[in-house]
Coordinates of C-alpha atoms in Angstrom, one line a residue:
M1 CA 38.5 17.5 -21.8
F2 CA 35.7 17.7 -19.1
L3 CA 32.4 19.0 -20.4
F4 CA 29.1 19.3 -18.5
L5 CA 26.8 20.6 -21.2
P6 CA 25.3 17.4 -22.7
I7 CA 22.5 16.3 -20.4
G8 CA 23.3 12.9 -19.0
T9 CA 27.0 13.4 -19.0
A10 CA 28.7 12.2 -15.7
L11 CA 29.5 15.6 -14.4
F12 CA 31.7 14.5 -11.6
M13 CA 33.8 12.0 -13.4
D14 CA 35.9 12.3 -16.6
P15 CA 37.0 8.8 -17.6
K16 CA 39.9 10.3 -19.4
S17 CA 41.2 12.3 -16.4
P18 CA 44.7 11.1 -15.4
S19 CA 44.9 9.3 -12.1
S20 CA 48.7 9.8 -12.1
E21 CA 50.2 12.9 -10.5
N22 CA 51.9 14.1 -13.7
D23 CA 50.0 16.9 -15.4
S24 CA 47.2 16.7 -12.8
R25 CA 45.3 19.6 -11.4
L26 CA 44.4 19.7 -7.7
F27 CA 41.8 22.2 -6.6
L28 CA 41.7 23.1 -2.9
L29 CA 38.5 24.9 -2.0
D30 CA 38.5 27.2 1.1
G31 CA 35.1 25.9 2.2
M32 CA 33.9 28.4 4.8
A33 CA 35.2 31.5 2.9
L34 CA 33.4 30.5 -0.2
A35 CA 30.2 29.7 1.7
Y36 CA 30.3 33.1 3.4
R37 CA 31.0 34.8 0.1
A38 CA 28.0 33.1 -1.6
H39 CA 25.7 33.9 1.4
F40 CA 26.6 37.6 1.6
A41 CA 26.7 38.1 -2.2
L42 CA 22.9 37.6 -2.1
I43 CA 22.2 39.1 1.4
K44 CA 19.8 41.7 -0.1
N45 CA 18.2 39.2 -2.4
P46 CA 18.6 35.7 -0.7
M47 CA 17.5 32.5 -2.3
V48 CA 14.8 31.1 0.0
N49 CA 13.0 27.8 -0.8
S50 CA 9.4 27.1 0.0
K51 CA 10.3 25.8 3.5
G52 CA 11.9 29.2 4.3
M53 CA 15.5 27.9 4.2
N54 CA 18.1 30.4 2.9
T55 CA 19.9 28.3 0.3
S56 CA 22.2 31.0 -1.1
A57 CA 25.4 29.5 0.4
I58 CA 24.9 26.0 -0.9
H59 CA 23.7 27.1 -4.3
G60 CA 26.6 29.5 -4.7
F61 CA 29.0 26.8 -3.6
L62 CA 27.7 24.3 -6.1
N63 CA 27.8 26.8 -8.9
T64 CA 31.5 27.5 -8.0
I65 CA 32.3 23.8 -8.3
L66 CA 30.4 23.5 -11.6
E67 CA 32.2 26.6 -13.0
L68 CA 35.6 25.1 -11.9
K69 CA 34.8 21.9 -13.8
R70 CA 33.6 23.7 -16.9
T71 CA 36.5 26.1 -17.1
Y72 CA 39.5 24.3 -15.6
S73 CA 38.9 20.6 -15.9
P74 CA 40.3 19.6 -12.5
T75 CA 41.4 16.0 -12.0
H76 CA 41.3 16.2 -8.2
L77 CA 39.3 18.3 -5.8
L78 CA 39.1 18.8 -2.1
V79 CA 36.9 21.1 0.0
V80 CA 38.7 22.2 3.2
F81 CA 36.9 23.5 6.3
D82 CA 37.8 25.1 9.7
I83 CA 37.0 22.9 12.6
G84 CA 37.1 24.1 16.2
D85 CA 39.4 26.9 17.4
P86 CA 42.9 27.5 15.9
K87 CA 44.9 26.1 18.8
E88 CA 48.4 27.4 18.0
R89 CA 47.4 30.9 17.2
L90 CA 45.2 31.2 20.3
E91 CA 48.2 30.0 22.4
L92 CA 50.2 32.8 20.8
F93 CA 47.5 35.4 21.2
P94 CA 44.3 34.6 23.1
E95 CA 42.5 37.5 21.5
Y96 CA 43.0 36.1 18.0
K97 CA 39.7 36.4 16.0
A98 CA 38.0 37.6 19.2
N99 CA 36.1 40.3 17.2
R100 CA 34.5 37.9 14.8
E101 CA 30.7 37.9 14.9
S102 CA 29.0 34.5 15.3
M103 CA 27.7 32.8 12.1
P104 CA 24.2 34.1 11.0
D105 CA 21.5 31.7 12.0
D106 CA 20.1 31.4 8.4
L107 CA 23.6 30.6 7.1
R108 CA 24.2 28.0 9.8
L109 CA 20.8 26.4 9.0
G110 CA 21.6 26.5 5.3
L111 CA 25.1 25.0 5.7
S112 CA 23.6 22.1 7.7
L113 CA 22.9 20.4 4.3
L114 CA 26.2 21.4 2.6
N115 CA 28.2 18.4 3.9
P116 CA 25.5 15.9 3.0
V117 CA 25.3 17.4 -0.5
L118 CA 29.1 17.2 -0.9
K119 CA 29.1 13.6 0.4
A120 CA 26.3 12.6 -2.0
L121 CA 28.3 14.1 -4.9
N122 CA 31.4 12.2 -3.8
I123 CA 33.3 15.4 -3.3
P124 CA 35.9 14.8 -0.5
T125 CA 36.1 17.2 2.4
L126 CA 38.8 17.8 5.0
G127 CA 38.9 19.4 8.5
L128 CA 41.2 18.9 11.4
E129 CA 40.4 20.0 15.0
G130 CA 42.6 22.9 16.0
W131 CA 43.8 23.8 12.5
E132 CA 42.5 26.5 10.2
A133 CA 41.6 25.7 6.6
D134 CA 44.4 28.0 5.5
D135 CA 47.0 25.8 7.2
L136 CA 45.5 22.6 5.8
I137 CA 45.5 24.1 2.3
G138 CA 49.0 25.3 2.7
T139 CA 50.3 22.0 3.9
I140 CA 48.7 20.0 1.0
A141 CA 49.8 22.6 -1.6
K142 CA 53.4 22.3 -0.4
Q143 CA 53.1 18.5 -0.4
A144 CA 51.9 18.6 -4.0
E145 CA 54.7 20.8 -5.3
P146 CA 57.5 18.2 -5.3
R147 CA 55.2 15.8 -7.0
G148 CA 54.8 18.1 -10.0
I149 CA 51.1 18.8 -9.3
T150 CA 49.6 22.1 -10.2
T151 CA 47.5 23.3 -7.2
Y152 CA 44.7 25.9 -7.4
M153 CA 43.8 27.4 -4.1
V154 CA 40.2 28.5 -4.6
T155 CA 39.6 31.3 -2.2
P156 CA 38.8 35.1 -2.0
D157 CA 41.3 35.4 0.9
K158 CA 44.3 37.7 0.2
D159 CA 46.4 35.9 2.8
F160 CA 47.0 33.0 0.5
G161 CA 49.3 35.1 -1.6
Q162 CA 52.2 34.0 0.7
L163 CA 51.8 30.4 -0.6
V164 CA 51.9 31.1 -4.4
S165 CA 54.7 29.5 -6.3
E166 CA 55.5 28.2 -9.8
K167 CA 53.1 25.2 -9.1
T168 CA 50.7 26.7 -6.6
W169 CA 48.3 29.4 -7.6
I170 CA 45.3 31.3 -6.3
L171 CA 42.0 31.0 -8.1
K172 CA 39.9 33.9 -6.9
P173 CA 36.2 33.4 -7.9
G174 CA 34.6 36.1 -9.9
R175 CA 31.8 38.3 -8.6
Q176 CA 28.6 38.8 -10.6
K177 CA 29.7 39.5 -14.2
D178 CA 33.5 39.7 -13.4
P179 CA 35.4 36.6 -14.4
A180 CA 37.5 34.5 -12.0
Q181 CA 41.2 35.4 -11.6
I182 CA 44.2 33.1 -11.5
L183 CA 47.0 34.8 -9.5
K184 CA 50.6 33.5 -10.1
V185 CA 53.9 34.7 -8.7
P186 CA 54.2 37.8 -11.0
D187 CA 50.6 38.8 -10.1
I188 CA 51.3 38.6 -6.3
L189 CA 54.5 40.6 -6.6
E190 CA 52.8 43.3 -8.6
K191 CA 49.7 43.4 -6.4
W192 CA 51.7 43.9 -3.2
G193 CA 54.7 45.7 -4.6
I194 CA 57.2 43.2 -3.3
E195 CA 60.2 41.2 -4.6
R196 CA 59.4 37.8 -2.9
V197 CA 56.0 36.2 -2.2
E198 CA 56.9 35.5 1.4
Q199 CA 57.0 39.2 2.0
V200 CA 53.2 39.1 1.9
I201 CA 53.4 37.9 5.5
D202 CA 55.5 41.0 6.5
I203 CA 53.0 43.3 4.9
L204 CA 50.1 41.5 6.6
G205 CA 52.0 41.6 9.9
L206 CA 52.5 45.4 9.7
M207 CA 48.9 46.1 8.5
G208 CA 47.2 43.8 10.9
D209 CA 43.7 42.5 10.2
A210 CA 40.6 43.8 12.0
V211 CA 38.6 40.7 11.0
D212 CA 41.0 38.2 12.6
N213 CA 42.0 40.7 15.3
I214 CA 45.7 40.7 14.3
P215 CA 46.9 44.0 15.8
G216 CA 49.8 44.9 13.5
I217 CA 51.3 48.4 14.1
P218 CA 48.6 51.1 14.7
G219 CA 48.4 53.6 11.9
V220 CA 50.3 51.5 9.4
G221 CA 48.1 50.7 6.3
E222 CA 48.9 48.8 3.1
K223 CA 50.8 51.6 1.4
T224 CA 53.0 52.4 4.4
A225 CA 53.6 48.7 4.9
Q226 CA 54.6 48.3 1.3
K227 CA 57.0 51.2 1.6
F228 CA 58.6 49.8 4.7
I229 CA 59.1 46.3 3.2
A230 CA 60.4 47.8 -0.1
Q231 CA 63.0 49.7 1.9
F232 CA 63.9 47.2 4.6
G233 CA 62.9 43.8 3.2
S234 CA 61.1 42.4 6.3
I235 CA 59.6 43.3 9.7
E236 CA 62.8 42.3 11.3
G237 CA 64.8 44.5 9.0
L238 CA 62.4 47.4 9.7
I239 CA 62.9 47.0 13.5
E240 CA 66.6 46.7 13.2
N241 CA 66.7 50.0 11.1
S242 CA 64.1 51.9 13.0
S243 CA 66.7 54.6 13.8
K244 CA 66.5 55.6 10.1
L245 CA 62.9 56.6 10.5
K246 CA 61.6 59.9 11.8
G247 CA 58.9 61.3 14.0
K248 CA 55.8 59.3 14.7
Q249 CA 56.8 56.4 12.4
K250 CA 60.0 55.8 14.3
E251 CA 58.0 56.0 17.6
K252 CA 55.3 53.6 16.4
V253 CA 57.7 51.0 15.0
E254 CA 59.8 51.0 18.2
Q255 CA 56.8 51.0 20.5
F256 CA 55.0 48.2 18.7
A257 CA 57.9 46.1 17.5
D258 CA 57.0 43.0 19.5
Q259 CA 53.4 43.3 18.4
A260 CA 54.5 43.5 14.8
L261 CA 56.5 40.3 15.2
L262 CA 53.6 38.6 16.9
S263 CA 51.3 39.7 14.1
K264 CA 53.7 38.2 11.5
K265 CA 53.5 34.9 13.3
L266 CA 49.7 35.0 13.4
A267 CA 49.5 35.9 9.7
T268 CA 51.9 33.1 8.6
I269 CA 50.0 30.1 7.1
S270 CA 51.5 26.9 8.5
C271 CA 52.6 24.3 6.0
H272 CA 53.2 21.6 8.6
A273 CA 49.7 20.4 9.6
P274 CA 49.6 16.7 10.6
I275 CA 47.8 15.4 7.5
D276 CA 48.5 12.8 4.8
F277 CA 48.6 13.4 1.1
L278 CA 45.7 11.2 0.0
W279 CA 46.0 11.7 -3.7
D280 CA 43.7 8.9 -4.9
E281 CA 40.9 9.9 -2.5
W282 CA 40.7 13.3 -4.0
L283 CA 40.1 12.1 -7.6
I284 CA 36.9 13.4 -9.3
Q285 CA 34.2 10.7 -8.8
E286 CA 30.7 10.0 -10.0
P287 CA 28.0 11.1 -7.6
D288 CA 25.6 9.0 -5.7
K289 CA 22.7 9.9 -7.9
Q290 CA 19.8 8.8 -5.8
E291 CA 21.1 10.5 -2.6
A292 CA 22.0 13.6 -4.5
A293 CA 18.5 13.7 -6.2
E294 CA 16.8 13.5 -2.8
L295 CA 18.9 16.3 -1.4
F296 CA 18.3 18.5 -4.4
Q297 CA 14.6 17.9 -4.1
E298 CA 14.7 19.0 -0.5
L299 CA 16.7 22.1 -1.4
E300 CA 14.5 22.7 -4.5
F301 CA 17.6 22.9 -6.8
T302 CA 15.9 21.8 -10.0
T303 CA 18.3 23.4 -12.5
I304 CA 21.5 22.5 -10.7
A305 CA 20.2 18.9 -10.3
K306 CA 19.6 18.6 -14.0
R307 CA 23.0 20.0 -14.8
I308 CA 24.7 17.5 -12.5
L309 CA 22.4 14.4 -12.8
G310 CA 21.0 15.0 -16.2
D311 CA 18.0 12.8 -17.1
D312 CA 18.5 10.8 -13.9
F313 CA 16.9 13.7 -12.1
K314 CA 13.2 13.6 -12.4
T315 CA 11.5 16.7 -11.3
G316 CA 9.5 15.7 -8.3
T317 CA 10.8 18.9 -6.8
P318 CA 8.1 21.4 -5.7
A319 CA 7.2 23.9 -8.3
G320 CA 9.2 27.0 -7.8
S321 CA 12.6 25.5 -7.2
A322 CA 15.0 27.9 -5.7
Q323 CA 16.9 29.3 -8.7
P324 CA 19.8 31.8 -8.7
A325 CA 19.1 35.4 -8.5
Q326 CA 21.1 38.4 -9.6
G327 CA 24.4 38.5 -7.7
D328 CA 25.2 34.8 -7.8
L329 CA 28.9 34.0 -7.7
F330 CA 29.2 33.1 -11.4
D331 CA 25.8 34.1 -12.8
S332 CA 25.9 30.8 -14.6
I333 CA 22.1 30.1 -14.7
A334 CA 19.9 33.2 -14.4
S335 CA 21.0 35.7 -17.0
D336 CA 19.9 38.9 -18.5
S337 CA 21.2 37.8 -21.9
A338 CA 18.8 37.3 -24.8
E339 CA 19.9 33.7 -25.2
A340 CA 18.3 31.5 -22.5
P341 CA 20.2 28.7 -20.8
S342 CA 20.1 25.6 -23.0
N343 CA 18.5 23.4 -20.3
L344 CA 15.3 25.5 -19.9
E345 CA 12.0 24.0 -20.6
A346 CA 9.8 25.7 -23.3
M347 CA 6.2 25.5 -24.4
A348 CA 7.0 22.8 -27.0
D349 CA 8.3 20.6 -24.2
R350 CA 5.1 20.9 -22.2
D351 CA 2.4 21.0 -24.9
P352 CA -0.2 23.0 -22.9
E353 CA -3.7 23.5 -24.1
Y354 CA -4.1 27.1 -25.3
L355 CA -7.6 27.9 -26.7
L356 CA -8.9 30.7 -28.8
V357 CA -12.1 32.5 -27.7
E358 CA -13.5 34.5 -30.6
T359 CA -17.3 34.9 -30.6
E360 CA -19.6 36.7 -28.2
D361 CA -21.1 33.5 -27.0
E362 CA -17.7 32.0 -26.3
R363 CA -16.6 35.0 -24.4
R364 CA -19.7 35.0 -22.2
A365 CA -19.6 31.3 -21.6
L366 CA -15.9 31.6 -20.5
A367 CA -16.8 34.7 -18.3
R368 CA -19.4 32.6 -16.4
V369 CA -16.8 29.9 -15.7
L370 CA -14.2 32.4 -14.7
S371 CA -16.5 34.2 -12.3
E372 CA -17.0 31.0 -10.4
C373 CA -13.3 30.3 -9.9
P374 CA -11.6 31.2 -6.6
S375 CA -8.6 32.7 -8.6
V376 CA -8.1 33.8 -12.2
C377 CA -5.0 35.1 -13.9
F378 CA -5.4 37.5 -16.8
D379 CA -3.1 39.6 -19.1
T380 CA -3.9 42.2 -21.7
E381 CA -2.2 42.6 -25.1
T382 CA -2.0 46.2 -26.2
T383 CA -0.9 48.4 -29.1
G384 CA 1.4 50.5 -26.8
L385 CA 2.6 51.3 -23.4
E386 CA 0.5 54.3 -22.3
P387 CA -3.0 53.3 -21.1
Q388 CA -4.4 56.7 -22.1
T389 CA -3.5 56.3 -25.8
S390 CA -3.2 52.5 -26.4
R391 CA -5.8 50.0 -27.4
I392 CA -6.4 46.5 -26.1
I393 CA -6.2 43.9 -28.8
G394 CA -6.7 40.8 -26.7
V395 CA -7.0 39.4 -23.2
S396 CA -5.7 36.0 -22.0
F397 CA -7.0 34.0 -19.0
C398 CA -5.7 31.1 -16.9
F399 CA -7.3 29.3 -13.9
K400 CA -5.3 26.1 -13.9
T401 CA -1.8 24.9 -14.9
G402 CA -1.6 23.5 -18.4
Q403 CA -4.6 25.4 -19.9
A404 CA -5.2 29.0 -20.9
F405 CA -7.5 31.0 -23.1
Y406 CA -6.9 34.0 -25.4
A407 CA -9.8 36.3 -26.5
P408 CA -8.8 38.6 -29.4
M409 CA -10.6 42.0 -29.3
P410 CA -12.4 43.7 -32.2
A411 CA -10.5 46.7 -33.7
E412 CA -13.6 49.0 -33.8
E413 CA -13.9 50.9 -30.5
E414 CA -17.7 50.3 -30.1
H415 CA -17.3 46.5 -30.6
L416 CA -14.2 46.5 -28.5
H417 CA -16.0 47.9 -25.4
A418 CA -18.8 45.5 -25.9
A419 CA -16.4 42.5 -26.1
L420 CA -14.6 43.6 -22.9
H421 CA -17.9 43.9 -21.1
D422 CA -18.8 40.3 -22.1
F423 CA -16.4 39.5 -19.2
D424 CA -18.2 41.7 -16.7
P425 CA -19.2 38.6 -14.5
L426 CA -15.5 38.2 -13.9
W427 CA -14.5 41.9 -13.6
S428 CA -17.3 42.5 -11.0
S429 CA -16.8 39.3 -9.0
A430 CA -15.5 40.1 -5.5
K431 CA -15.1 36.4 -4.7
T432 CA -12.6 35.8 -7.5
E433 CA -9.0 36.8 -6.9
K434 CA -7.5 38.4 -10.0
I435 CA -3.8 37.5 -10.6
G436 CA -1.4 39.3 -13.0
H437 CA 2.2 40.2 -13.5
H438 CA 2.4 44.0 -13.2
I439 CA -1.4 43.9 -12.9
K440 CA -1.6 47.7 -12.4
F441 CA -0.9 48.2 -16.1
D442 CA -3.7 45.8 -17.1
L443 CA -6.2 47.3 -14.6
S444 CA -5.3 50.8 -16.0
M445 CA -5.8 49.7 -19.6
L446 CA -9.2 48.3 -18.7
L447 CA -10.2 51.4 -16.8
W448 CA -9.3 53.6 -19.8
H449 CA -11.6 51.4 -21.8
G450 CA -14.5 51.8 -19.4
V451 CA -14.0 48.6 -17.4
E452 CA -13.5 48.7 -13.7
V453 CA -12.1 45.5 -12.1
V454 CA -13.0 44.5 -8.5
G455 CA -10.4 42.9 -6.3
P456 CA -8.9 41.1 -4.5
F457 CA -5.7 41.2 -6.5
F458 CA -2.4 39.3 -6.6
D459 CA 0.6 40.8 -8.5
T460 CA 3.5 38.4 -9.0
Q461 CA 5.8 41.3 -9.8
A462 CA 4.9 43.1 -6.6
V463 CA 5.7 40.0 -4.6
E464 CA 9.1 39.6 -6.2
R465 CA 9.9 43.2 -5.4
L466 CA 9.0 42.6 -1.8
I467 CA 11.0 39.3 -1.3
A468 CA 13.9 40.2 -3.7
P469 CA 14.0 44.1 -3.9
D470 CA 17.3 44.2 -5.7
G471 CA 16.5 41.6 -8.3
K472 CA 15.0 42.0 -11.7
S473 CA 11.3 41.2 -11.9
T474 CA 10.5 40.7 -15.5
L475 CA 8.2 37.8 -16.3
D476 CA 10.8 36.3 -18.6
L477 CA 13.5 36.2 -15.9
M478 CA 11.2 35.1 -13.2
A479 CA 10.0 32.2 -15.4
E480 CA 13.7 31.1 -15.8
R481 CA 14.5 31.6 -12.1
Y482 CA 11.5 29.9 -10.6
L483 CA 10.1 27.6 -13.3
N484 CA 13.2 26.7 -15.2
Y485 CA 11.1 27.8 -18.2
R486 CA 11.9 29.9 -21.3
T487 CA 9.0 32.1 -22.4
I488 CA 8.1 33.0 -26.0
K489 CA 10.0 36.2 -26.8
I490 CA 8.1 39.1 -28.3
E491 CA 10.5 39.2 -31.3
E492 CA 9.4 35.7 -32.1
V493 CA 5.8 36.9 -32.7
E494 CA 5.4 38.1 -36.2
G495 CA 4.8 41.9 -36.4
A496 CA 6.7 42.9 -33.3
T497 CA 9.1 45.9 -33.6
G498 CA 10.7 48.6 -31.6
A499 CA 12.5 49.2 -28.3
E500 CA 12.0 47.7 -24.9
A501 CA 9.8 49.3 -22.3
G502 CA 7.7 48.1 -19.3
T503 CA 4.2 46.8 -19.7
S504 CA 2.3 43.9 -18.3
K505 CA 5.2 41.6 -19.1
S506 CA 7.7 44.3 -17.7
A507 CA 10.0 43.8 -20.7
K508 CA 7.8 43.9 -23.8
K509 CA 8.6 45.8 -26.9
E510 CA 6.8 48.8 -28.4
I511 CA 4.8 46.5 -30.6
H512 CA 2.2 46.1 -33.4
L513 CA 0.7 42.9 -32.3
E514 CA -2.4 43.6 -34.3
N515 CA -0.3 42.5 -37.3
A516 CA 1.0 39.3 -35.7
D517 CA 0.2 35.8 -36.8
P518 CA -3.0 34.9 -34.9
E519 CA -1.8 31.4 -33.8
A520 CA 1.6 32.8 -32.6
L521 CA -0.2 35.6 -30.8
K522 CA -2.6 33.2 -29.1
D523 CA 0.4 31.1 -27.8
Y524 CA 2.3 34.2 -26.7
A525 CA -0.6 35.8 -24.9
A526 CA -1.9 32.6 -23.3
E527 CA 1.6 31.7 -22.1
D528 CA 1.9 35.0 -20.3
A529 CA -1.3 34.3 -18.3
E530 CA -0.3 30.7 -17.5
V531 CA 3.3 31.6 -16.5
A532 CA 2.0 34.2 -14.1
W533 CA -0.5 31.7 -12.7
R534 CA 2.3 29.2 -12.1
L535 CA 4.4 31.9 -10.5
K536 CA 1.6 32.8 -8.1
E537 CA 1.6 29.2 -6.8
I538 CA 5.4 29.5 -6.0
L539 CA 5.5 33.1 -4.8
A540 CA 2.6 32.9 -2.3
P541 CA 4.6 30.6 0.2
K542 CA 7.7 32.7 -0.4
L543 CA 5.8 35.8 0.5
K544 CA 4.8 34.1 3.8
A545 CA 8.3 32.9 4.5
A546 CA 9.7 36.4 4.0
G547 CA 7.2 37.8 6.5
Q548 CA 5.7 40.2 3.9
E549 CA 2.1 39.0 3.8
R550 CA 0.7 41.9 5.8
V551 CA 2.5 44.5 3.7
F552 CA 1.4 42.9 0.5
Y553 CA -2.3 42.1 1.3
E554 CA -3.0 45.1 3.5
V555 CA -0.9 47.9 1.9
E556 CA 0.3 47.0 -1.6
M557 CA -2.8 45.4 -3.2
P558 CA -5.4 47.7 -1.6
L559 CA -3.5 50.7 -2.9
L560 CA -3.7 49.5 -6.5
T561 CA -7.2 50.8 -7.1
T562 CA -6.5 54.1 -5.5
L563 CA -3.3 54.6 -7.6
I564 CA -5.0 53.7 -10.8
H565 CA -7.9 56.1 -10.2
M566 CA -5.5 58.9 -9.3
E567 CA -3.5 58.3 -12.5
H568 CA -6.8 58.2 -14.5
A569 CA -8.0 61.5 -13.0
G570 CA -4.6 63.2 -13.2
V571 CA -3.6 66.2 -11.1
S572 CA -3.6 70.0 -11.8
L573 CA -0.1 71.5 -11.8
D574 CA 0.9 75.2 -11.4
E575 CA 3.8 75.2 -13.8
V576 CA 4.9 78.7 -13.0
E577 CA 5.1 78.0 -9.3
L578 CA 7.0 74.7 -10.0
R579 CA 9.6 76.5 -12.1
Q580 CA 10.1 79.0 -9.3
I581 CA 10.6 76.3 -6.7
S582 CA 13.1 74.6 -9.0
K583 CA 15.2 77.7 -9.2
E584 CA 15.1 78.2 -5.5
L585 CA 16.2 74.6 -5.0
E586 CA 19.1 75.0 -7.4
L587 CA 20.4 78.0 -5.5
E588 CA 20.1 76.2 -2.2
I589 CA 22.0 73.2 -3.7
E590 CA 24.8 75.5 -4.8
K591 CA 25.1 77.0 -1.4
L592 CA 25.2 73.5 0.2
E593 CA 27.9 72.3 -2.2
K594 CA 30.1 75.3 -1.4
A595 CA 29.7 74.8 2.3
I596 CA 30.5 71.1 2.0
F597 CA 33.6 71.7 -0.1

């Protein structure tokens, strides 16, 4: 059976796969439908590489193929595309697909590399001028049936239900967490409420299709169409028996009879396209590894490249490779689960230099170095989540990749304040940019301990929320997404307990890190600072590509100090007045509800 998990396995060739047609599995991918689906699945949170290219469609497409190989072990695979205008349908109805909007520019640009990628992976493609992908898939599927081949039509398009048979099935890709579906004859009959799969065409003809501009019969939706076909068997049967209908339905059917018959022809997938059945050419093959690696580097697909090419892919890709975000077709890489993907890098793989800074002299010496740096990333470790009541137990710093420092803080309040002030040359340096992940928490913690930090600031979490507002922005998930890196989890640090809540890591626990093993705590804290430092290098160009630099630098970051001081000062509330306003609003809402109903 085909497996892709071991690194180095030839993902696109199973030497045991049968080359004969018996017991073989042919997967026909509806190329443009899958590309559009992947693109718009991430439309609010697109994958954009450092060059500003939207790579959602290609990434989703490749994930689809990998998932097919992992789950269904295809022996043969073909990606089918639309090329040019559908000649026969336009001859029947010149307005066919006239309402379709043109392809979005960012999708068009992204797809410019899809065919080269598929070619490099030795995945065959097919397109024929004047024929739609539906017709090519239908023709191949019907050519495969007498050969005893099981065909999976991989598409989200409902129209393919008319082609389903004992050997030809629909594989509808999953969406987010939902699994893929295989639709066979019983599934199609149940879904449409029909007795024969070919009656799908009659229902489509009656309903019409606004996307393809198939007119149908005005006012007839899916349920009415199902009722008509259940009663009369076909559009022709409905027209012949229109006298049995009453009122508006009778009038509509008779008035638009010719339009319904035309719509049925437009909705019918042709199985007679002039193409050959090139079975041996569709066999799963090994990729051209060098060509694929170069394309993956250009696209910045580090994780997918490693999954496909294994150790043959050396990460010369720019840091911050475009990784999947929430909403990817199969959610197969980025995940909210506690168990990280098996191919993620970890601290042990990198062996960074994390140093402990314990004495007053060491703190002051480090502070002098930090204050001369153009940028420094820092992160606080605390006893809790509320700046007003929590204590700082340590601060970590990073100013270059591969090295970070952790300074544990004394437990006594007097000595704690003094130790924090040892870093005053950094805190007060207006020429040093301070970087952090959810840096507002760290700045608030320091202010409650009598330390005010001078900007400029760079918050990696704030950047992520600007460029991917619907995605999750925890440090752990962003490390996986952009760095292909698994961070040390809080539960791995001795002494950690409790429930999740948001702090400087945005997904830390309610913790007692003062009881943690000092070496483990040093690694955990220093890693936080270094990961945020590495993320800044990736996110800064993405911020520019997204056109959000002005919002970030002129609005978001300058507001940090104001918000922190407002929260520190607090506000005075008239509780009696607020309760009265609340009652008045409840009454107003009740009135509005009654008026609406």
